Amino acid sequence: MERLDKVISESGRLSRSECKRYVKQKRIKVDGVTAKTSDMKVDKELADIRIDGERLNVKRRVVAILNKPSGYVTSTEDPRDRTVMDLIPEEYRHLGLFPVGRLDKETEGLLVMTNDGDLAHRLITPKNGVRKVYFALFEGKFEQDDIKAFRDGIVLKDGQKCLPADICSYKEGCLILVREGKYHQVRRMMAARKMKVTYLERVMEGDISLHSLERGCFRVLSDEEEILLFKEEKPWF
Ligand code: URA
C-alpha cells in the first residue's frame, strides 16, 4: 500500500501539493468514495482512483538509458537551456521519468533515466559502489603516480576526500572509474592532479555501456539489463 499523493504524483498527473489541493476541493475519488486526505493508503495496482471523474493511469515502471549530447543540462526543467527531458521520445513523456545522477552540460554519454525512485537511490548511493566509467581528454600529463593517487583517494582542492578510484591511459586520453558522484567529480579529480579535462564522456554505468546507441538517442532497458547495472566485476583493467 502506498500514499495516495505518491501514487498520483508518480503517475505524472498531479504534483503532491496539487494532489492535496484537489483532495480539499473533493475532486479525487478512490473506489467511488471521495478521498479525505492525500496521505491515505491505496493499493496502486487495484484501486480505482479518479481525478475529476477521470480514471488515473497508474504508470508503468521504466528504466532507460540516454546517450546525452553536449549542450543539454541534466535537469527536469531549466529556464534557459535545453534539458535531457527534451530527448525523451514522445510516448515516454507522460511516465514521470527523471535523470539518475548528473552529467555536466558539456559532458556526453550514458545517463540512466527512470521513474523508479528506489532504483535511482540504489544507483546513486556510494554505499552500493555502482561504478561509473568515464573517458576523458585533457591538457597536462598523465603520470604513473596518478594511478596510486586515484587508488588512495584524491583530495579535491576544497579538501573533500574522494573514495578510491581508478585511472588508466586509453587511446589519446584516459579512462577513469569512480563509485560515487560528487559535483564535477572527474574534472576536479583530474584538476587535483594537474590535468585539465577538455572532453568528458560517461561510457559505462554498472555493467551497462552505450554499445550502438547513437548520441541523442534513448533506449528502454530489459529486466536482464537492469540487473547488469548492479553487477560487480572485479578488475576492470
Ligand atoms: N564528473 C564530472 O566532472 N562531470 C560529469 O559530468 C560527470 C562526472
XYZ file of C-alpha atoms and ligand atoms in Angstrom:
245
model
C 0.000 0.000 0.000
C 1.250 3.491 -0.808
C 0.195 7.056 -0.097
C -2.414 8.449 -2.487
C -0.344 11.584 -3.232
C 2.727 9.438 -4.019
C 0.787 7.233 -6.439
C -0.768 10.266 -8.142
C 2.462 12.275 -8.386
C 4.375 9.275 -9.744
C 1.762 8.918 -12.457
C 2.790 12.402 -13.615
C -0.826 13.613 -13.430
C -0.524 15.992 -10.403
C 2.250 17.069 -8.068
C 1.931 16.206 -4.369
C 0.849 19.736 -3.454
C -1.721 19.816 -6.260
C -2.999 16.491 -5.008
C -3.500 17.952 -1.526
C -5.438 20.874 -3.004
C -7.589 18.580 -5.160
C -8.399 16.449 -2.104
C -9.521 19.583 -0.217
C -11.664 20.501 -3.208
C -13.153 16.939 -3.129
C -12.067 16.276 -6.716
C -10.459 12.873 -6.061
C -12.312 9.595 -5.508
C -10.869 6.236 -4.504
C -13.083 3.258 -5.274
C -16.101 5.548 -5.581
C -15.532 7.340 -2.259
C -14.287 10.935 -2.049
C -10.733 10.957 -0.645
C -10.488 12.744 2.706
C -6.685 13.008 2.991
C -3.874 12.965 0.481
C -1.834 10.583 2.648
C -4.482 7.824 2.731
C -3.041 4.436 1.758
C -4.088 2.864 -1.539
C -3.220 -0.280 -3.444
C -1.931 1.247 -6.643
C -2.449 -1.945 -8.643
C -6.077 -2.366 -7.607
C -7.546 0.960 -6.523
C -9.865 2.831 -8.893
C -8.518 6.379 -8.490
C -10.444 9.126 -10.281
C -9.497 12.786 -10.628
C -12.434 14.958 -11.722
C -14.092 11.696 -12.733
C -11.234 10.596 -14.983
C -9.528 7.320 -14.122
C -5.854 7.595 -13.210
C -3.492 5.564 -15.327
C -1.023 4.113 -12.861
C 2.210 4.418 -14.681
C 4.374 1.680 -15.974
C 7.853 1.394 -14.427
C 10.604 2.245 -16.901
C 14.408 2.121 -16.709
C 16.123 3.560 -19.776
C 19.436 4.963 -20.943
C 20.130 8.096 -22.931
C 23.272 8.907 -24.863
C 23.495 12.536 -23.791
C 24.988 15.037 -26.223
C 26.901 18.112 -25.076
C 24.745 21.234 -24.642
C 21.884 19.681 -22.643
C 21.537 20.184 -18.899
C 20.735 17.221 -16.650
C 17.596 18.523 -15.056
C 13.858 18.060 -15.442
C 13.404 21.751 -16.294
C 15.544 24.782 -16.949
C 14.572 28.379 -17.736
C 17.334 28.852 -20.341
C 18.829 25.637 -21.614
C 17.626 22.523 -23.365
C 17.368 19.646 -20.891
C 17.800 15.899 -21.215
C 13.998 15.672 -20.914
C 13.785 17.128 -24.437
C 15.428 13.938 -25.726
C 12.810 11.558 -24.308
C 10.608 10.188 -27.092
C 7.020 11.468 -27.029
C 5.492 8.131 -25.964
C 7.571 8.094 -22.733
C 6.999 11.707 -21.721
C 3.949 11.171 -19.513
C 5.642 8.491 -17.366
C 7.440 10.779 -14.931
C 10.984 9.830 -15.956
C 13.879 11.730 -14.408
C 17.670 11.528 -14.806
C 19.638 9.467 -12.271
C 22.650 11.463 -11.142
C 24.021 14.339 -13.145
C 26.245 14.882 -16.150
C 27.536 18.423 -16.689
C 26.124 20.384 -19.617
C 29.260 19.684 -21.687
C 29.618 16.032 -20.641
C 28.358 13.431 -23.096
C 27.384 9.783 -22.809
C 25.442 7.370 -20.711
C 22.677 8.687 -18.495
C 20.190 6.382 -16.781
C 16.612 7.663 -16.699
C 13.817 6.086 -14.697
C 10.584 6.766 -12.877
C 11.563 4.407 -10.046
C 12.818 6.492 -7.099
C 14.107 3.447 -5.208
C 16.195 2.273 -8.137
C 17.593 5.796 -8.595
C 18.571 5.885 -4.940
C 20.250 2.469 -5.146
C 22.286 3.601 -8.162
C 23.409 6.866 -6.614
C 24.272 5.914 -3.056
C 28.069 5.493 -2.735
C 27.370 2.665 -0.261
C 26.385 0.470 -3.217
C 29.554 1.398 -5.110
C 27.973 1.230 -8.567
C 30.870 2.001 -10.873
C 30.805 4.733 -13.478
C 33.488 4.795 -16.141
C 34.426 7.991 -17.986
C 36.620 8.665 -20.985
C 38.468 11.983 -20.714
C 40.678 14.035 -22.961
C 42.802 16.539 -21.111
C 45.635 19.013 -21.149
C 48.580 18.090 -18.941
C 50.460 14.893 -18.397
C 49.221 11.570 -17.043
C 51.948 10.018 -14.854
C 52.231 6.585 -13.289
C 51.924 8.057 -9.786
C 48.453 9.369 -10.706
C 47.271 5.734 -10.564
C 48.307 5.414 -6.923
C 46.882 8.848 -6.067
C 43.486 7.807 -7.524
C 43.589 4.480 -5.634
C 44.457 6.205 -2.365
C 41.552 8.654 -2.795
C 42.079 12.053 -4.368
C 41.776 15.057 -2.067
C 39.936 17.785 -4.005
C 41.025 21.417 -3.861
C 38.236 22.184 -1.349
C 39.566 19.464 0.971
C 36.921 16.791 0.242
C 38.377 13.296 0.006
C 37.138 11.022 -2.783
C 36.621 7.288 -2.464
C 39.319 5.127 -4.091
C 39.069 5.331 -7.882
C 40.998 4.022 -10.860
C 42.596 5.680 -13.850
C 44.406 4.267 -16.862
C 45.698 5.597 -20.122
C 43.356 4.844 -23.061
C 43.735 5.871 -26.700
C 44.636 9.564 -26.705
C 43.149 10.147 -23.217
C 42.289 8.289 -20.011
C 39.577 6.054 -18.578
C 38.519 6.912 -15.034
C 36.426 4.674 -12.792
C 34.565 6.171 -9.831
C 31.964 4.752 -7.462
C 30.328 7.948 -6.283
C 29.033 11.152 -7.865
C 30.335 14.355 -6.334
C 29.759 17.647 -8.150
C 32.108 17.895 -11.202
C 33.909 14.943 -9.668
C 36.053 13.734 -12.550
C 37.026 17.237 -13.689
C 38.012 18.121 -10.115
C 39.904 14.860 -9.525
C 41.890 15.418 -12.699
C 42.496 19.078 -11.760
C 43.855 17.936 -8.394
C 46.484 16.014 -10.410
C 47.190 18.997 -12.721
C 45.227 17.662 -15.692
C 42.567 19.919 -17.237
C 39.677 17.972 -18.782
C 38.783 19.202 -22.281
C 36.299 16.427 -23.175
C 34.353 14.066 -20.915
C 32.088 11.163 -21.756
C 30.488 8.564 -19.459
C 30.919 5.240 -21.212
C 29.661 2.790 -18.604
C 27.472 2.511 -15.517
C 27.433 -0.783 -13.621
C 27.863 -3.259 -16.454
C 25.812 -1.257 -18.943
C 27.549 0.511 -21.788
C 26.222 2.502 -24.718
C 27.099 -0.074 -27.416
C 25.422 1.117 -30.594
C 23.123 3.706 -29.013
C 23.670 6.867 -31.062
C 24.313 10.258 -29.479
C 20.989 11.887 -28.561
C 19.117 8.551 -28.584
C 17.114 6.850 -25.817
C 16.510 3.140 -25.198
C 14.484 1.253 -22.581
C 16.452 -1.455 -20.733
C 15.195 -5.012 -20.398
C 14.876 -6.596 -16.916
C 18.083 -8.555 -17.592
C 19.977 -5.382 -18.498
C 18.709 -3.663 -15.374
C 20.403 -6.365 -13.281
C 23.676 -5.509 -15.060
C 23.550 -2.030 -13.547
C 24.370 -3.616 -10.200
C 26.661 -6.402 -11.379
C 30.060 -6.261 -9.758
C 33.080 -7.120 -11.879
C 36.418 -7.314 -10.080
C 39.376 -5.925 -12.008
C 38.483 -3.701 -14.939
C 41.972 -3.117 -16.354
N 32.361 14.208 -13.388
C 32.393 15.452 -13.916
O 33.285 16.221 -13.633
N 31.408 15.801 -14.742
C 30.412 14.988 -15.112
O 29.546 15.375 -15.894
C 30.405 13.690 -14.561
C 31.394 13.317 -13.698
